[in-house]
Short mmCIF file of C-alpha atoms and ligand atoms in Angstrom, two decimals:
data_model
loop_
_atom_site.label_atom_id
_atom_site.label_comp_id
_atom_site.label_asym_id
_atom_site.label_seq_id
_atom_site.Cartn_x
_atom_site.Cartn_y
_atom_site.Cartn_z
CA UNK A 238 85.48 464.15 25.14
CA UNK A 239 87.55 462.84 28.04
CA UNK A 240 86.38 459.24 28.46
CA UNK A 241 87.63 459.21 32.06
CA UNK A 242 89.38 455.85 31.72
CA UNK A 243 93.08 456.81 31.48
CA UNK A 244 95.29 454.23 33.22
CA UNK A 245 92.51 451.64 33.33
CA UNK A 246 93.50 448.15 32.12
CA UNK A 247 91.75 446.28 29.29
CA UNK A 248 91.75 442.86 27.67
CA UNK A 249 90.83 443.07 23.99
CA UNK A 250 90.30 439.63 22.44
CA UNK A 251 90.92 439.01 18.73
CA UNK A 252 92.53 442.41 18.25
CA UNK A 253 95.42 442.26 15.79
CA UNK A 254 93.21 443.48 12.93
CA UNK A 255 89.72 444.63 12.04
CA UNK A 256 87.12 445.65 14.60
CA UNK A 257 89.09 444.32 17.60
CA UNK A 258 92.14 446.37 16.63
CA UNK A 259 89.99 449.47 16.09
CA UNK A 260 88.60 449.11 19.62
CA UNK A 261 92.11 448.60 21.04
CA UNK A 262 93.28 451.74 19.24
CA UNK A 263 90.48 453.92 20.65
CA UNK A 264 91.04 452.57 24.16
CA UNK A 265 94.77 453.26 23.82
CA UNK A 266 93.98 456.80 22.65
CA UNK A 267 92.00 457.21 25.90
CA UNK A 268 95.08 456.15 27.89
CA UNK A 269 94.02 452.56 28.64
CA UNK A 270 96.76 449.93 29.07
CA UNK A 271 96.09 446.87 26.95
CA UNK A 272 96.44 443.13 26.73
CA UNK A 273 95.64 442.19 23.15
CA UNK A 274 95.17 438.76 21.69
CA UNK A 275 95.08 436.99 18.30
CA UNK A 276 96.47 433.71 16.94
CA UNK A 277 99.14 434.97 14.52
CA UNK A 278 102.00 436.15 16.76
CA UNK A 279 103.76 438.27 14.16
CA UNK A 280 100.70 440.28 13.09
CA UNK A 281 99.77 440.69 16.75
CA UNK A 282 103.21 442.02 17.70
CA UNK A 283 103.11 444.51 14.80
CA UNK A 284 99.75 445.75 16.08
CA UNK A 285 101.10 446.09 19.62
CA UNK A 286 104.16 448.02 18.39
CA UNK A 287 101.94 450.48 16.50
CA UNK A 288 99.77 451.04 19.58
CA UNK A 289 102.75 451.56 21.88
CA UNK A 290 104.48 453.98 19.51
CA UNK A 291 101.34 456.02 18.76
CA UNK A 292 99.75 456.16 22.22
CA UNK A 293 102.51 455.43 24.77
CA UNK A 294 100.40 452.93 26.73
CA UNK A 295 101.57 449.55 28.01
CA UNK A 296 100.58 446.78 25.56
CA UNK A 297 100.96 443.08 26.39
CA UNK A 298 100.40 440.45 23.70
CA UNK A 299 99.08 436.91 24.03
CA UNK A 300 99.23 434.88 20.81
CA UNK A 301 96.58 432.22 21.37
CA UNK A 302 93.24 430.93 20.18
CA UNK A 303 90.73 432.65 22.48
CA UNK A 304 88.16 429.93 21.81
CA UNK A 305 90.30 427.39 23.70
CA UNK A 306 90.50 427.04 27.49
CA UNK A 307 94.32 427.33 27.30
CA UNK A 308 94.10 430.49 25.21
CA UNK A 309 91.73 432.16 27.65
CA UNK A 310 93.91 431.10 30.59
CA UNK A 311 97.00 432.63 28.96
CA UNK A 312 95.18 435.94 28.37
CA UNK A 313 93.92 436.02 31.96
CA UNK A 314 97.40 435.22 33.32
CA UNK A 315 98.79 438.18 31.37
CA UNK A 316 96.05 440.48 32.73
CA UNK A 317 94.41 439.00 35.82
CA UNK A 318 92.60 442.18 36.93
CA UNK A 319 91.17 443.97 33.90
CA UNK A 320 88.83 446.93 34.31
CA UNK A 321 87.60 446.49 30.75
CA UNK A 322 86.91 443.34 28.71
CA UNK A 323 86.23 443.35 24.98
CA UNK A 324 85.00 439.96 23.81
CA UNK A 325 85.61 439.19 20.15
CA UNK A 326 86.55 436.21 17.93
CA UNK A 327 86.11 435.09 14.35
CA UNK A 328 82.65 434.18 13.10
CA UNK A 329 81.42 430.69 12.13
CA UNK A 330 81.32 429.58 8.47
CA UNK A 331 78.35 430.25 6.18
CA UNK A 332 76.07 427.56 4.72
CA UNK A 333 72.54 426.28 5.05
CA UNK A 334 70.85 424.44 7.91
CA UNK A 335 71.31 421.04 6.26
CA UNK A 336 75.12 421.48 6.06
CA UNK A 337 75.75 421.66 9.79
CA UNK A 338 76.24 418.65 12.02
CA UNK A 339 76.64 418.52 15.78
CA UNK A 340 80.37 419.29 15.62
CA UNK A 341 79.72 422.48 13.61
CA UNK A 342 77.11 423.58 16.15
CA UNK A 343 79.39 422.88 19.10
CA UNK A 344 82.22 424.87 17.46
CA UNK A 345 79.94 427.85 16.78
CA UNK A 346 78.44 427.79 20.26
CA UNK A 347 81.94 427.50 21.75
CA UNK A 348 83.41 430.38 19.74
CA UNK A 349 80.58 432.89 19.75
CA UNK A 350 78.70 432.10 22.93
CA UNK A 351 80.66 430.10 25.51
CA UNK A 352 84.01 431.84 24.98
CA UNK A 353 82.70 435.32 25.86
CA UNK A 354 80.61 433.84 28.70
CA UNK A 355 83.67 432.09 30.17
CA UNK A 356 85.72 435.30 29.87
CA UNK A 357 83.00 437.21 31.73
CA UNK A 358 82.78 434.50 34.40
CA UNK A 359 86.53 434.91 34.99
CA UNK A 360 86.70 438.71 35.20
CA UNK A 361 83.36 439.69 36.75
CA UNK A 362 84.26 438.74 40.37
CA UNK A 363 87.26 441.12 40.29
CA UNK A 364 85.28 443.92 38.64
CA UNK A 365 82.42 443.51 41.13
CA UNK A 366 84.91 443.52 44.03
CA UNK A 367 86.53 446.74 42.75
CA UNK A 368 83.06 448.25 42.05
CA UNK A 369 83.94 449.21 38.49
CA UNK A 370 84.02 447.36 35.21
CA UNK A 371 83.03 447.55 31.56
CA UNK A 372 82.36 444.63 29.21
CA UNK A 373 81.59 445.02 25.51
CA UNK A 374 80.76 441.93 23.48
CA UNK A 375 81.26 442.32 19.75
CA UNK A 376 78.37 440.32 18.30
CA UNK A 377 76.67 441.08 14.97
CA UNK A 378 73.79 442.94 13.37
CA UNK A 379 72.57 439.40 12.62
CA UNK A 380 71.30 439.22 16.20
CA UNK A 381 68.54 441.68 15.20
CA UNK A 382 68.49 441.11 11.47
CA UNK A 383 69.32 437.46 10.75
CA UNK A 384 71.51 436.61 7.76
CA UNK A 385 70.03 433.39 6.29
CA UNK A 386 73.34 431.72 5.35
CA UNK A 387 74.91 432.56 8.71
CA UNK A 388 72.57 430.40 10.81
CA UNK A 389 75.40 429.25 13.10
CA UNK A 390 76.29 432.86 13.87
CA UNK A 391 72.66 434.04 14.20
CA UNK A 392 71.94 431.34 16.76
CA UNK A 393 75.14 431.30 18.84
CA UNK A 394 75.23 435.10 19.15
CA UNK A 395 71.56 435.20 20.18
CA UNK A 396 72.47 432.76 22.97
CA UNK A 397 75.16 435.16 24.20
CA UNK A 398 72.69 438.03 23.94
CA UNK A 399 70.24 436.19 26.18
CA UNK A 400 72.95 435.55 28.77
CA UNK A 401 73.97 439.22 28.78
CA UNK A 402 70.37 440.39 29.13
CA UNK A 403 70.13 438.75 32.55
CA UNK A 404 73.71 438.97 33.79
CA UNK A 405 74.20 442.65 32.96
CA UNK A 406 71.27 443.46 35.24
CA UNK A 407 72.81 441.44 38.08
CA UNK A 408 76.21 443.16 37.81
CA UNK A 409 75.13 446.77 37.23
CA UNK A 410 74.57 447.74 40.87
CA UNK A 411 78.24 446.93 41.52
CA UNK A 412 79.36 449.41 38.86
CA UNK A 413 79.94 446.70 36.22
CA UNK A 414 78.37 447.67 32.92
CA UNK A 415 77.89 445.03 30.22
CA UNK A 416 76.64 445.79 26.70
CA UNK A 417 76.77 444.27 23.23
CA UNK A 418 77.92 446.10 20.11
CA UNK A 419 76.39 444.80 16.87
CA UNK A 420 78.39 445.50 13.71
CA UNK A 421 76.69 445.68 10.36
CA UNK A 422 78.98 445.68 7.32
CA UNK A 423 82.39 447.16 8.20
CA UNK A 424 85.38 447.46 5.93
CA UNK A 425 87.78 445.00 7.56
CA UNK A 426 89.85 442.28 5.85
CA UNK A 427 86.91 439.95 6.37
CA UNK A 428 84.51 442.14 4.37
CA UNK A 429 87.17 443.10 1.81
CA UNK A 430 87.38 439.37 0.98
CA UNK A 431 83.64 439.32 0.28
CA UNK A 432 83.81 442.50 -1.84
CA UNK A 433 86.65 440.93 -3.88
CA UNK A 434 84.55 437.83 -4.52
CA UNK A 435 81.53 439.98 -5.52
CA UNK A 436 83.77 441.87 -7.98
CA UNK A 437 85.00 438.62 -9.58
CA UNK A 438 81.51 437.16 -9.79
CA UNK A 439 79.97 440.28 -11.35
CA UNK A 440 82.99 441.14 -13.55
CA UNK A 441 83.30 444.64 -12.06
CA UNK A 442 86.05 446.49 -10.19
CA UNK A 443 86.46 446.19 -6.42
CA UNK A 444 85.46 449.86 -6.06
CA UNK A 445 82.25 449.26 -8.04
CA UNK A 446 81.47 446.16 -5.99
CA UNK A 447 81.87 448.19 -2.78
CA UNK A 448 79.56 450.91 -4.15
CA UNK A 449 76.97 448.24 -5.04
CA UNK A 450 77.13 446.78 -1.54
CA UNK A 451 76.82 450.23 0.03
CA UNK A 452 73.52 450.81 -1.81
CA UNK A 453 71.82 448.63 0.81
CA UNK A 454 73.05 450.94 3.59
CA UNK A 455 71.07 454.16 4.23
CA UNK A 456 74.28 455.88 5.41
CA UNK A 457 75.58 455.38 1.86
CA UNK A 458 78.84 453.73 2.80
CA UNK A 459 80.27 450.62 4.41
CA UNK A 460 81.10 451.05 8.11
CA UNK A 461 84.49 452.43 9.10
CA UNK A 462 86.29 450.36 11.76
CA UNK A 463 87.49 453.59 13.40
CA UNK A 464 83.90 454.72 14.03
CA UNK A 465 83.15 451.28 15.51
CA UNK A 466 86.20 451.54 17.79
CA UNK A 467 85.11 454.98 19.00
CA UNK A 468 81.63 453.71 19.90
CA UNK A 469 83.11 450.76 21.79
CA UNK A 470 85.45 453.07 23.70
CA UNK A 471 82.47 455.22 24.69
CA UNK A 472 80.70 452.10 26.03
CA UNK A 473 83.82 451.49 28.15
CA UNK A 474 83.90 455.08 29.39
CA UNK A 475 82.97 456.64 32.69
CA UNK A 476 79.94 458.18 30.90
CA UNK A 477 78.34 454.82 30.03
CA UNK A 478 77.47 453.92 33.64
CA UNK A 479 73.69 454.08 33.12
CA UNK A 480 73.67 452.12 29.85
CA UNK A 481 72.95 448.54 30.86
CA UNK A 482 72.33 445.39 28.76
CA UNK A 483 71.92 447.29 25.51
CA UNK A 484 72.37 445.91 22.01
CA UNK A 485 73.89 448.83 20.14
CA UNK A 486 73.43 448.40 16.40
CA UNK A 487 76.06 449.99 14.14
CA UNK A 488 74.80 449.26 10.64
CA UNK A 489 74.29 452.64 8.97
CA UNK A 490 70.51 452.17 9.19
CA UNK A 491 70.45 448.91 7.20
CA UNK A 492 68.01 447.24 9.61
CA UNK A 493 64.71 448.90 8.81
CA UNK A 494 62.67 449.31 11.98
CA UNK A 495 60.98 452.03 13.99
CA UNK A 496 62.70 451.10 17.27
P1 NAP B 11 88.89 440.37 10.80
O1 NAP B 11 89.17 441.67 10.12
O2 NAP B 11 89.06 439.10 10.04
O3 NAP B 11 89.77 440.32 12.14
C1 NAP B 11 89.63 439.25 13.01
C2 NAP B 11 90.62 439.40 14.16
O4 NAP B 11 90.31 438.41 15.12
C3 NAP B 11 92.06 439.18 13.75
O5 NAP B 11 92.89 439.94 14.59
C4 NAP B 11 92.25 437.68 14.02
O6 NAP B 11 93.62 437.37 14.17
C5 NAP B 11 91.45 437.55 15.32
N1 NAP B 11 90.91 436.21 15.59
C6 NAP B 11 90.05 435.49 14.81
N2 NAP B 11 89.77 434.31 15.39
C7 NAP B 11 90.46 434.30 16.58
C8 NAP B 11 90.58 433.35 17.63
N3 NAP B 11 89.95 432.17 17.58
N4 NAP B 11 91.36 433.65 18.70
C9 NAP B 11 92.00 434.83 18.76
N5 NAP B 11 91.93 435.76 17.79
C10 NAP B 11 91.16 435.50 16.72
O7 NAP B 11 87.36 440.31 11.33
P2 NAP B 11 86.37 441.51 11.74
O8 NAP B 11 85.67 441.97 10.51
O9 NAP B 11 87.09 442.48 12.60
O10 NAP B 11 85.26 440.70 12.58
C11 NAP B 11 85.31 440.59 14.00
C12 NAP B 11 84.01 439.92 14.47
O11 NAP B 11 82.90 440.73 14.10
C13 NAP B 11 83.76 438.53 13.84
O12 NAP B 11 83.15 437.69 14.78
C14 NAP B 11 82.79 438.83 12.73
O13 NAP B 11 81.99 437.71 12.40
C15 NAP B 11 81.97 439.95 13.38
N6 NAP B 11 81.30 440.78 12.36
C16 NAP B 11 82.00 441.51 11.47
C17 NAP B 11 81.34 442.28 10.52
C18 NAP B 11 82.07 443.10 9.47
O14 NAP B 11 81.42 443.60 8.55
N7 NAP B 11 83.39 443.26 9.56
C19 NAP B 11 79.93 442.30 10.51
C20 NAP B 11 79.23 441.55 11.46
C21 NAP B 11 79.93 440.79 12.39
P3 NAP B 11 94.18 435.85 13.92
O15 NAP B 11 93.56 435.38 12.64
O16 NAP B 11 95.67 436.01 13.87
O17 NAP B 11 93.73 435.07 15.10
#
């Protein structure tokens, strides 16, 4: 399918690896010029080189922490007029409610709620003025299906979800479409770390540990980042113009509900 977004310009935050990179790759395949961001400059440059060689699009890199004001400013200076914004960052640490003090809460709210909100605040005026824009926030299946030991993530991402629910409806009549994409378990470095720990704990191979984990997923396998990237690219496409303020769950059916 032609996504109709060739030569558009995108910012993809936290995109040297994992889900962010997969989204960047699918946008590049659709002919979108990219500004990609992550903290480790070397890994980020490698990612940019791969994208340029494979897809022939322009790729700018900004090595910075997107959860800081300076990091966001650097990204926006590199690409001041994006047509597409993908919000992404690392997730907060796990634990239980009694572990977290005010500083932990402020860090989680900053990283997973305020950072994407501040990015939207910066780019929405331009998108509204040009009468076209797409924003996809990478959140988590935990927004619908809370993970008990990820209370910081559950809460901060629900705050972002509430903001999007209202704002997306204010921006849609100007051609600016904002949605959230909710990953369930996907096989990125982050999840591979967890599978490795499961294998050690249970005294089984990594392959067996992955098969065990996949038993909780009706699709029968852990999510593929490439499939996630393709869904995100569709949400950024010309065809997604009537899809407003949705929370699109990509979890292989793990969340058991009728609707
Ligand atoms: P990943 O494989 O660890 O990749 C994370 C990417 O984000 C890397 O490129 C990393 O590069 C970059 N990054 C992290 N913190 C950053 C920051 N503060 N500023 C700029 N770049 C940053 O992780 P992932 O699995 O793709 O997860 C992406 C998001 O989806 C996370 O919020 C995660 O909690 C959420 N999620 C993932 C899953 C899953 O199963 N994979 C499920 C639910 C939710 P640097 O380290 O160099 O900065």
